[in-house]
Coordinates of C-alpha atoms and ligand atoms in Angstrom, one line a residue:
Chain A
M36 CA -34.8 28.3 2.7
V37 CA -31.9 30.0 1.0
I38 CA -29.5 28.4 3.5
I39 CA -30.8 25.0 2.6
E40 CA -30.3 25.7 -1.1
Q41 CA -26.8 26.9 -0.4
F42 CA -26.2 23.8 1.6
I43 CA -27.3 21.6 -1.3
N44 CA -25.1 23.6 -3.6
G45 CA -22.3 22.9 -1.2
L46 CA -23.1 19.2 -1.2
N47 CA -23.1 19.2 -5.0
L48 CA -19.7 21.0 -5.2
G49 CA -18.4 18.9 -2.3
S50 CA -19.3 15.7 -4.0
I51 CA -17.1 16.7 -7.0
Y52 CA -14.3 17.6 -4.6
A53 CA -14.7 14.3 -2.8
L54 CA -14.6 12.2 -6.0
M55 CA -11.4 14.0 -7.0
A56 CA -9.9 13.9 -3.5
L57 CA -10.4 10.1 -3.5
G58 CA -7.9 10.0 -6.4
Y59 CA -5.4 12.0 -4.6
T60 CA -5.7 10.1 -1.4
M61 CA -5.7 6.6 -2.9
V62 CA -2.6 7.4 -5.1
Y63 CA -0.9 8.9 -2.1
G64 CA -1.7 5.9 0.1
I65 CA -0.5 3.3 -2.4
A66 CA 2.2 5.0 -4.4
K67 CA 3.3 7.5 -1.7
M68 CA 3.2 10.4 -4.2
L69 CA 1.2 13.5 -4.8
N70 CA -0.2 13.3 -8.3
F71 CA -0.6 17.0 -9.1
A72 CA -1.7 16.1 -12.6
H73 CA -4.9 14.5 -11.1
G74 CA -6.9 17.7 -11.4
D75 CA -6.2 18.0 -15.1
I76 CA -7.7 14.6 -15.7
I77 CA -11.1 16.1 -15.1
M78 CA -10.3 18.7 -17.8
V79 CA -9.4 15.9 -20.2
G80 CA -12.7 14.2 -19.3
A81 CA -14.6 17.4 -19.8
Y82 CA -13.1 18.0 -23.2
T83 CA -13.7 14.4 -24.2
I84 CA -17.4 14.9 -23.4
S85 CA -17.5 18.1 -25.3
V86 CA -15.9 16.5 -28.4
A87 CA -18.0 13.4 -28.1
T88 CA -21.3 15.2 -27.9
T89 CA -20.7 18.1 -30.3
N90 CA -18.2 16.7 -32.9
L91 CA -18.9 13.0 -32.8
G92 CA -22.6 13.4 -32.1
L93 CA -22.6 10.7 -29.4
S94 CA -25.4 10.4 -26.9
P95 CA -24.7 11.7 -23.4
I96 CA -24.4 8.2 -21.9
L97 CA -21.9 7.1 -24.6
S98 CA -20.0 10.4 -24.2
V99 CA -19.6 9.8 -20.5
L100 CA -18.5 6.2 -21.0
L101 CA -16.0 7.3 -23.6
S102 CA -14.7 10.0 -21.2
M103 CA -14.3 7.3 -18.5
L104 CA -12.4 5.1 -20.8
V105 CA -10.1 7.9 -22.0
C106 CA -9.4 9.2 -18.5
T107 CA -8.7 5.7 -17.0
V108 CA -6.3 4.8 -19.8
L109 CA -4.6 8.2 -19.6
G110 CA -4.1 7.8 -15.8
V111 CA -2.6 4.4 -16.2
V112 CA -0.4 5.6 -19.1
I113 CA 0.8 8.6 -17.2
E114 CA 1.8 6.4 -14.3
K115 CA 3.7 4.0 -16.5
V116 CA 5.5 6.6 -18.5
A117 CA 6.1 9.4 -16.1
Y118 CA 6.1 8.0 -12.6
K119 CA 7.1 4.3 -12.7
P120 CA 10.6 5.0 -13.8
L121 CA 10.9 7.2 -10.7
R122 CA 9.9 4.6 -8.2
M123 CA 13.3 4.8 -6.5
A124 CA 13.7 8.6 -7.0
S125 CA 13.4 11.2 -4.2
P126 CA 9.9 12.5 -3.5
L127 CA 10.8 15.9 -4.7
T128 CA 11.8 14.6 -8.2
V129 CA 8.4 12.8 -8.4
L130 CA 6.5 15.9 -7.2
I131 CA 8.2 18.1 -9.9
T132 CA 7.5 15.5 -12.5
A133 CA 3.8 15.5 -11.5
I134 CA 3.7 19.3 -11.8
G135 CA 5.3 18.9 -15.2
V136 CA 2.7 16.4 -16.3
S137 CA 0.0 18.8 -15.2
Y138 CA 1.5 21.6 -17.4
L139 CA 1.9 19.2 -20.2
L140 CA -1.8 18.2 -20.2
Q141 CA -2.8 21.9 -20.0
S142 CA -0.5 22.8 -22.8
V143 CA -1.7 20.0 -25.1
A144 CA -5.3 21.1 -24.4
L145 CA -4.3 24.7 -25.2
L146 CA -2.8 23.6 -28.5
I147 CA -5.8 21.6 -29.5
F148 CA -8.7 23.7 -28.2
G149 CA -7.2 27.2 -27.7
S150 CA -7.6 29.2 -24.5
K151 CA -11.2 30.3 -25.0
S152 CA -13.6 28.4 -22.8
Q153 CA -16.1 26.2 -24.6
R154 CA -19.7 25.7 -23.6
V155 CA -20.5 22.1 -22.9
A156 CA -24.1 20.9 -22.8
S157 CA -25.1 19.0 -19.6
V158 CA -25.0 15.3 -20.0
I159 CA -27.6 15.0 -17.3
N160 CA -31.2 15.0 -18.5
V161 CA -33.2 14.8 -15.3
A162 CA -36.0 17.1 -14.4
P163 CA -35.7 19.4 -11.4
V164 CA -37.7 18.4 -8.3
T165 CA -39.3 20.8 -5.8
I166 CA -39.8 19.7 -2.3
G167 CA -41.3 22.0 0.2
G168 CA -40.3 25.1 -1.7
I169 CA -36.7 24.0 -2.3
T170 CA -35.8 23.2 -5.9
L171 CA -33.2 20.5 -6.6
T172 CA -31.7 20.7 -10.1
G173 CA -31.4 17.5 -12.1
E174 CA -27.6 18.0 -11.9
S175 CA -27.7 18.1 -8.1
I176 CA -29.9 15.0 -7.8
V177 CA -27.6 13.0 -10.1
T178 CA -24.4 14.3 -8.6
L179 CA -25.5 13.4 -5.1
G180 CA -26.9 10.1 -6.1
V181 CA -23.9 9.1 -8.2
T182 CA -21.5 10.2 -5.5
I183 CA -23.3 8.2 -2.8
V184 CA -23.4 5.0 -5.0
I185 CA -19.7 5.3 -6.0
M186 CA -18.6 5.8 -2.4
I187 CA -20.5 2.8 -1.2
L188 CA -19.1 0.7 -4.0
L189 CA -15.6 1.9 -3.4
V190 CA -15.7 1.3 0.3
L191 CA -17.1 -2.2 -0.3
F192 CA -14.5 -2.9 -2.9
I193 CA -11.6 -1.8 -0.7
N194 CA -12.7 -3.5 2.5
K195 CA -14.4 -6.6 1.3
T196 CA -12.6 -7.9 -1.8
K197 CA -9.3 -9.6 -2.0
V198 CA -7.8 -7.1 -4.4
G199 CA -9.1 -4.2 -2.2
K200 CA -7.4 -5.7 0.9
A201 CA -4.2 -6.1 -1.1
M202 CA -4.4 -2.4 -1.8
L203 CA -4.8 -1.7 1.9
A204 CA -1.8 -3.9 2.6
V205 CA 0.4 -2.1 0.0
S206 CA -0.6 1.2 1.4
E207 CA 0.4 0.2 4.9
D208 CA 3.6 -1.7 4.2
R209 CA 4.7 -2.1 0.6
G210 CA 7.5 -4.6 1.4
A211 CA 5.4 -6.8 3.6
A212 CA 2.7 -6.8 0.9
E213 CA 5.2 -8.0 -1.7
L214 CA 6.2 -10.8 0.7
M215 CA 2.5 -11.9 0.5
G216 CA 2.9 -12.3 -3.3
I217 CA 1.1 -9.1 -4.1
N218 CA 2.4 -7.4 -7.3
V219 CA 3.0 -3.8 -6.3
N220 CA 3.2 -2.5 -9.9
N221 CA -0.2 -3.9 -10.7
T222 CA -1.7 -2.5 -7.5
I223 CA -0.3 0.9 -8.3
S224 CA -1.7 0.7 -11.9
L225 CA -5.1 -0.3 -10.5
T226 CA -5.0 2.6 -8.1
F227 CA -4.3 5.1 -10.9
A228 CA -7.1 3.5 -13.0
I229 CA -9.6 3.9 -10.2
G230 CA -8.5 7.4 -9.4
S231 CA -8.7 8.5 -13.0
F232 CA -12.0 6.8 -13.5
L233 CA -13.4 8.8 -10.5
A234 CA -11.9 12.0 -12.0
A235 CA -13.8 11.2 -15.2
V236 CA -17.0 10.9 -13.2
A237 CA -16.2 14.2 -11.4
G238 CA -15.4 15.8 -14.7
A239 CA -18.8 14.8 -16.2
L240 CA -20.6 16.1 -13.1
F241 CA -18.5 19.3 -13.1
V242 CA -19.2 20.3 -16.7
S243 CA -22.9 19.4 -16.3
S244 CA -23.2 21.7 -13.3
Y245 CA -21.0 24.6 -14.6
G246 CA -21.4 24.2 -18.3
F247 CA -18.0 25.2 -19.6
V248 CA -14.5 23.8 -20.1
D249 CA -11.1 25.4 -20.8
P250 CA -7.5 24.1 -20.4
Y251 CA -7.4 25.2 -16.8
T252 CA -10.7 23.9 -15.7
G253 CA -9.1 21.2 -13.6
A254 CA -6.5 23.3 -11.9
L255 CA -8.4 25.0 -9.2
P256 CA -10.8 22.1 -8.4
G257 CA -7.6 20.0 -8.4
I258 CA -6.0 22.1 -5.7
K259 CA -9.3 22.2 -3.7
A260 CA -9.6 18.4 -3.9
F261 CA -6.0 18.1 -2.7
V262 CA -6.9 20.4 0.2
A263 CA -9.9 18.2 0.8
A264 CA -7.7 15.1 0.9
V265 CA -5.3 16.7 3.4
L266 CA -8.2 18.1 5.5
G267 CA -9.7 14.6 5.8
G268 CA -6.3 13.0 6.3
I269 CA -4.3 12.1 3.3
G270 CA -4.3 8.4 2.6
S271 CA -7.7 7.9 4.3
V272 CA -10.5 7.0 1.9
P273 CA -13.3 8.1 4.3
G274 CA -11.2 11.2 5.1
A275 CA -11.2 12.2 1.4
M276 CA -15.0 11.8 1.3
L277 CA -15.6 13.8 4.4
G278 CA -13.0 16.4 3.5
G279 CA -14.5 17.0 0.0
I280 CA -18.0 17.3 1.3
L281 CA -17.0 19.7 4.1
L282 CA -15.0 21.8 1.8
G283 CA -17.8 22.1 -0.7
I284 CA -20.2 23.2 2.1
I285 CA -17.8 25.7 3.6
E286 CA -17.1 27.2 0.3
S287 CA -20.7 27.5 -0.7
L288 CA -21.8 28.9 2.6
S289 CA -19.0 31.4 2.8
K290 CA -19.7 32.6 -0.7
A291 CA -23.4 33.1 0.2
Y292 CA -23.0 34.6 3.6
I293 CA -19.5 36.1 4.0
S294 CA -17.9 37.0 0.7
T295 CA -17.2 35.5 -2.6
Q296 CA -13.7 36.9 -2.7
L297 CA -12.9 35.6 0.7
S298 CA -14.3 32.1 0.2
D299 CA -11.0 30.5 -0.9
A300 CA -9.2 32.2 1.9
I301 CA -11.7 30.8 4.3
V302 CA -11.3 27.3 2.8
F303 CA -7.5 27.5 3.3
G304 CA -8.0 29.0 6.7
V305 CA -10.1 26.0 7.8
L306 CA -7.4 23.7 6.5
I307 CA -4.7 25.5 8.5
L308 CA -6.8 25.4 11.6
V309 CA -7.5 21.7 11.4
L310 CA -3.9 20.9 10.7
L311 CA -2.8 23.0 13.7
F312 CA -5.0 20.9 16.0
K313 CA -4.8 17.6 14.1
P314 CA -1.7 17.5 11.9
S315 CA -2.7 14.1 10.3
G316 CA -6.1 15.5 9.2
L317 CA -9.6 14.8 10.5
L318 CA -9.6 11.0 9.9
G319 CA -5.9 10.5 9.3
K320 CA -4.0 8.2 11.7
Q321 CA -1.1 8.8 13.8
R322 CA 0.3 5.4 13.9
V323 CA 1.6 3.8 17.1
T324 CA 4.1 1.1 16.4
K325 CA 4.7 -1.7 18.8
V326 CA 8.3 -2.7 19.4
Chain B
M123 CA 17.6 -25.7 -1.9
L124 CA 18.9 -22.2 -1.4
K125 CA 22.3 -21.1 -2.7
V126 CA 24.0 -17.7 -2.2
E127 CA 27.2 -17.0 -3.9
N128 CA 29.6 -14.1 -3.5
L129 CA 26.8 -11.7 -2.4
H130 CA 27.7 -8.0 -2.1
V131 CA 25.3 -5.3 -0.9
Y132 CA 25.9 -1.6 -0.6
Y133 CA 23.7 1.0 1.0
G134 CA 25.0 4.0 -0.7
A135 CA 28.7 4.0 0.3
I136 CA 28.2 1.5 3.1
H137 CA 29.4 -1.9 2.1
A138 CA 27.0 -3.9 4.3
I139 CA 27.6 -7.4 2.8
K140 CA 31.0 -8.2 1.6
G141 CA 30.9 -11.2 -0.6
I142 CA 29.2 -14.0 1.4
S143 CA 28.4 -17.5 0.1
F144 CA 26.4 -20.1 1.9
E145 CA 23.7 -22.7 1.2
V146 CA 20.7 -24.3 2.8
N147 CA 19.8 -27.9 1.9
E148 CA 16.3 -29.2 1.7
G149 CA 14.9 -30.1 5.1
E150 CA 17.5 -28.3 7.1
I151 CA 17.3 -25.7 9.8
V152 CA 20.2 -23.4 9.3
S153 CA 21.0 -20.4 11.5
L154 CA 22.7 -17.2 10.7
I155 CA 24.0 -15.6 13.8
G156 CA 25.8 -12.4 14.4
A157 CA 25.8 -9.1 16.4
N158 CA 23.7 -6.1 15.7
G159 CA 24.5 -4.6 12.4
A160 CA 26.3 -7.7 11.1
G161 CA 24.1 -7.8 8.0
K162 CA 21.7 -10.6 8.8
T163 CA 18.5 -8.7 7.9
T164 CA 20.3 -7.3 4.8
T165 CA 21.1 -10.9 3.7
L166 CA 17.5 -12.1 4.1
H167 CA 16.2 -9.0 2.3
S168 CA 18.5 -9.7 -0.6
I169 CA 17.3 -13.3 -0.8
S170 CA 13.6 -12.5 -0.8
G171 CA 14.0 -9.6 -3.2
L172 CA 13.2 -6.7 -0.9
I173 CA 16.5 -5.1 -1.8
K174 CA 18.7 -5.4 -4.8
P175 CA 22.2 -6.7 -4.2
S176 CA 25.0 -5.1 -6.0
S177 CA 26.5 -8.4 -7.2
G178 CA 26.4 -12.1 -6.5
H179 CA 24.2 -15.0 -7.4
I180 CA 21.2 -16.4 -5.6
S181 CA 19.3 -19.5 -6.6
F182 CA 16.3 -21.2 -5.0
M183 CA 15.4 -24.8 -6.0
D184 CA 18.0 -24.6 -8.8
K185 CA 16.4 -21.5 -10.3
S186 CA 18.2 -18.1 -10.3
I187 CA 16.1 -15.6 -8.4
G188 CA 18.5 -12.7 -8.4
G189 CA 16.8 -9.6 -9.8
M190 CA 13.3 -11.1 -9.5
T191 CA 10.7 -9.0 -7.6
A192 CA 9.8 -10.1 -4.1
D193 CA 6.3 -11.1 -5.0
K194 CA 7.6 -13.5 -7.7
I195 CA 10.1 -15.0 -5.4
M196 CA 7.4 -15.6 -2.8
R197 CA 5.3 -17.3 -5.4
L198 CA 8.1 -19.8 -5.9
G199 CA 7.6 -21.0 -2.3
L200 CA 10.1 -18.9 -0.4
G201 CA 8.4 -17.3 2.6
H202 CA 9.8 -14.6 4.7
V203 CA 8.8 -13.7 8.3
P204 CA 10.4 -10.2 8.4
E205 CA 12.2 -8.5 11.2
G206 CA 9.7 -6.5 13.4
R207 CA 6.8 -8.7 12.3
R208 CA 5.3 -6.1 9.9
V209 CA 1.8 -7.4 10.3
F210 CA -0.9 -5.2 8.6
Q211 CA -2.0 -3.3 11.7
D212 CA -5.2 -1.9 10.2
L213 CA -6.5 -5.3 9.1
T214 CA -7.9 -8.0 11.3
V215 CA -6.1 -11.1 12.3
Q216 CA -8.2 -13.1 9.9
E217 CA -7.6 -10.7 7.0
N218 CA -3.8 -10.8 7.7
L219 CA -3.9 -14.6 7.4
E220 CA -6.1 -14.4 4.2
L221 CA -3.5 -12.0 2.7
G222 CA -0.8 -14.5 3.5
A223 CA -2.6 -16.8 1.1
F224 CA -3.0 -14.1 -1.5
S225 CA -1.1 -16.0 -4.1
V226 CA -2.5 -19.4 -3.3
K227 CA -5.2 -20.7 -5.7
D228 CA -6.1 -23.9 -3.9
K229 CA -9.1 -23.1 -1.8
D230 CA -8.9 -26.4 0.1
F231 CA -5.3 -25.7 1.1
I232 CA -6.3 -22.2 2.4
H233 CA -9.0 -23.7 4.5
R234 CA -6.9 -26.5 5.9
E235 CA -3.9 -24.3 6.6
Y236 CA -6.1 -21.7 8.3
T237 CA -7.5 -24.3 10.6
R238 CA -4.0 -25.6 11.3
V239 CA -2.6 -22.1 12.1
M240 CA -5.5 -21.6 14.5
E241 CA -4.5 -24.8 16.2
L242 CA -0.9 -23.9 16.3
F243 CA -1.7 -20.5 17.7
P244 CA -5.0 -20.7 19.7
R245 CA -4.6 -17.1 20.8
L246 CA -5.0 -16.0 17.2
G247 CA -8.3 -17.9 17.0
E248 CA -9.7 -16.0 20.0
R249 CA -8.7 -12.7 18.3
R250 CA -9.7 -13.5 14.7
K251 CA -11.8 -10.3 14.4
Q252 CA -9.3 -8.0 16.3
L253 CA -7.2 -5.5 14.4
A254 CA -3.6 -6.8 14.2
G255 CA -2.3 -3.5 15.5
T256 CA -4.0 -4.1 18.8
L257 CA -2.3 -7.5 19.4
S258 CA 0.6 -7.8 21.9
G259 CA 4.1 -8.1 20.4
G260 CA 4.1 -11.9 21.0
E261 CA 0.7 -12.3 19.3
Q262 CA 1.9 -10.2 16.4
Q263 CA 4.9 -12.6 16.0
M264 CA 2.6 -15.6 15.9
L265 CA 0.5 -13.8 13.3
A266 CA 3.5 -13.0 11.2
I267 CA 4.5 -16.7 11.3
G268 CA 1.0 -17.9 10.6
R269 CA 0.7 -15.4 7.8
A270 CA 3.8 -16.8 6.1
L271 CA 2.6 -20.4 6.5
M272 CA -0.6 -19.5 4.7
G273 CA 1.5 -18.8 1.6
K274 CA 2.4 -22.5 1.2
P275 CA 6.2 -22.0 1.6
R276 CA 8.7 -24.7 0.8
M277 CA 11.2 -22.7 2.7
L278 CA 11.0 -19.9 5.3
L279 CA 13.3 -17.1 6.1
M280 CA 12.8 -16.0 9.7
D281 CA 14.3 -12.8 11.0
E282 CA 14.6 -12.8 14.8
P283 CA 11.3 -14.5 15.6
S284 CA 12.1 -14.4 19.4
M285 CA 12.7 -10.6 19.5
G286 CA 11.0 -9.0 22.5
L287 CA 9.2 -12.1 23.7
A288 CA 9.0 -13.5 27.2
P289 CA 11.1 -16.6 27.7
I290 CA 8.1 -18.9 27.8
L291 CA 6.9 -17.6 24.5
V292 CA 10.4 -17.9 23.0
K293 CA 10.3 -21.6 23.8
E294 CA 6.9 -21.9 22.2
I295 CA 7.9 -20.1 19.1
F296 CA 11.0 -22.3 18.7
S297 CA 9.0 -25.5 19.2
I298 CA 6.7 -24.2 16.4
I299 CA 9.6 -23.5 14.1
K300 CA 10.8 -27.1 14.8
E301 CA 7.3 -28.4 14.1
C302 CA 7.1 -26.5 10.7
N303 CA 10.4 -28.0 9.8
N304 CA 9.2 -31.5 10.7
D305 CA 6.3 -30.8 8.3
G306 CA 8.8 -30.4 5.5
V307 CA 9.6 -26.6 5.5
T308 CA 13.2 -25.8 5.2
I309 CA 14.3 -23.0 7.5
L310 CA 16.9 -20.2 7.4
L311 CA 16.8 -18.6 10.9
V312 CA 18.4 -15.3 11.9
E313 CA 18.7 -14.9 15.7
Q314 CA 20.3 -12.8 18.4
N315 CA 19.3 -15.6 20.8
A316 CA 22.1 -17.8 19.5
N317 CA 21.7 -20.4 22.2
M318 CA 18.1 -21.2 21.3
A319 CA 18.7 -20.9 17.6
L320 CA 21.6 -23.4 17.7
S321 CA 19.7 -25.8 19.8
I322 CA 17.2 -26.4 17.1
S323 CA 19.5 -25.9 14.1
D324 CA 21.4 -28.5 12.0
R325 CA 24.1 -26.0 10.9
A326 CA 24.9 -22.4 11.4
Y327 CA 26.9 -19.5 9.8
V328 CA 28.5 -16.8 11.9
L329 CA 28.3 -13.3 10.3
E330 CA 30.6 -10.5 11.4
T331 CA 30.3 -7.0 9.8
G332 CA 29.2 -8.4 6.4
K333 CA 31.5 -11.5 6.2
I334 CA 31.0 -15.1 7.2
V335 CA 33.7 -15.8 9.7
K336 CA 32.7 -19.3 10.7
T337 CA 30.5 -22.2 9.8
D338 CA 29.9 -25.6 11.3
T339 CA 27.3 -27.9 12.7
A340 CA 25.1 -26.3 15.3
Q341 CA 26.4 -28.9 17.9
K342 CA 30.1 -28.0 17.3
L343 CA 29.3 -24.2 17.4
L344 CA 27.5 -24.6 20.7
G345 CA 30.8 -25.9 22.1
D346 CA 33.1 -23.4 20.3
E347 CA 35.0 -21.2 22.7
S348 CA 35.0 -18.0 20.5
V349 CA 31.3 -18.4 19.6
K350 CA 30.5 -19.0 23.3
K351 CA 32.3 -15.8 24.2
A352 CA 30.8 -13.6 21.5
Y353 CA 27.2 -14.9 21.2
L354 CA 26.3 -17.3 23.9
G355 CA 27.0 -15.0 26.9
G356 CA 30.4 -16.6 27.9
Ligands
ATP556 N1 18.4 1.1 4.7 C1 19.7 1.2 5.1 N2 20.5 2.3 4.7 C2 21.8 2.4 5.1 N3 22.4 1.5 5.9 C3 21.7 0.4 6.2 C4 20.3 0.2 5.9 N4 19.9 -1.0 6.4 C5 21.0 -1.5 7.1 N5 22.0 -0.7 7.0 C6 23.4 -0.9 7.5 O1 23.8 -2.2 7.1 C7 24.4 -2.9 8.1 C8 23.7 -4.2 8.3 O2 22.4 -4.0 8.8 P1 21.4 -5.2 9.1 O3 20.1 -4.6 9.4 O4 21.4 -6.2 8.0 O5 22.0 -5.8 10.4 P2 21.5 -7.0 11.3 O6 22.5 -8.1 11.3 O7 20.1 -7.5 10.8 O8 21.3 -6.3 12.7 P3 20.3 -6.5 13.9 O9 20.7 -7.7 14.6 O10 20.4 -5.3 14.7 O11 18.9 -6.6 13.3 C9 24.4 -2.0 9.4 O12 25.6 -1.4 9.5 C10 23.3 -1.0 9.0 O13 23.6 0.2 9.6
MG557 MG1 18.3 -7.4 11.7

């Protein structure tokens, strides 16, 4: 029974990683950059919820909606202000800028809220369910449900709508996509908006499950989500989903059965192993070009 | 229809295009011929906005398009079939064609043009649901042309449409280019296969290491001794 509960914990954590990994992977696919500030968006989302519920007295639903709005706008603004001017710069310049943006967000949070972690009440008000001796918390149920729905909608959006297909086209060949009349800047903005929206969702689920926020709340989950994206194959949407879920399960099971201290080492060990045998990640492609 | 004046392009320190000027009139097929590395692709990329020239002036239908982004230029009716086809490999044939019409609002046009492309290239019809990456090189070339036609171009830039194709397919592609032209699409054609290109062209320019060294009617160039030697295999 314990193993099943740990497995569900893993799914819960993995869902959050997966939602964040989607942001990494989509931005990488479309803008060809690693947005290391992505993890900190969930921190901003978590603080927004904290302020909205305690200081503004908003209802949980409104708080979450406000957090989604704040994160989405923030993601788009960061892209416009920090990354867009660097469209022609070397990848290293962009990477360093992204790390800078990440520190900036953390420092601003530190200035406003201080370094002490704040308790945040769960925005999820769903009763736990017990099935055959296994108890699912309301948070787990909502996390899994929301993640499944979002993933289905996202896959449908990308593969079935005109705008989604334009995103696929830009990610495969930016120049050729422009020749189709696709506006690359708008596509990149949209990608940042979607990624940051998903981070807001992840942030809401994260604070609800773990109950606290501090300026570094996003840092470690951000790195884990990045690992998840690479594990699944960076640039691949299904890969990010798979990578996130797998990572959550591995982390949870190794904490329960091997060692809490070693769990991160095991996570990174799995990444290295996978990359040794499949450098492009589990679902990443090695492209064959026809000449 | 298209006018290029004193175009210069640098790649870092490499001066790839050294002040070329030429024009294409409405309804014409004009060829740009030249050896590998002469700067043909660079010229087309500058026109369609994929690269930024260092200086010079480009206008399309009396409108200056220098400095515009590629998607805007395409929306003015300037299509580009790029070198190496660059079809979207992970999308199906049909999706590639639909993306070709991304900027077109007129649903009837999209429907009609789709049907017409299927008639022009029956092989694409048979492979509608197949991923473009799994098509043969020749089929990908047909798809690249069909995709450009879906965007309702007034003029098409075509970069080596015959590259890597069997002779029978080359003939077919060239007759389709001619057909598009008869339907009113102006064409600027870049080719290694100078013989074929000249045979369907009205006029041509000869490009050598970034400079235009000769221009004349296609007929005259076919008979020109130096052109014969350099580009027509003796
Ligand atoms: N991205 C680039 N960076 C640096 N140099 C480049 C780049 N693209 C092209 N060049 C150089 O510019 C010159 C012209 O290249 P271009 O591709 O326009 O030639 P081309 O006439 O199309 O040749 P081909 O017939 O082989 O396609 C070449 O010397 C090439 O090496
Ligand atoms: Mg070329």
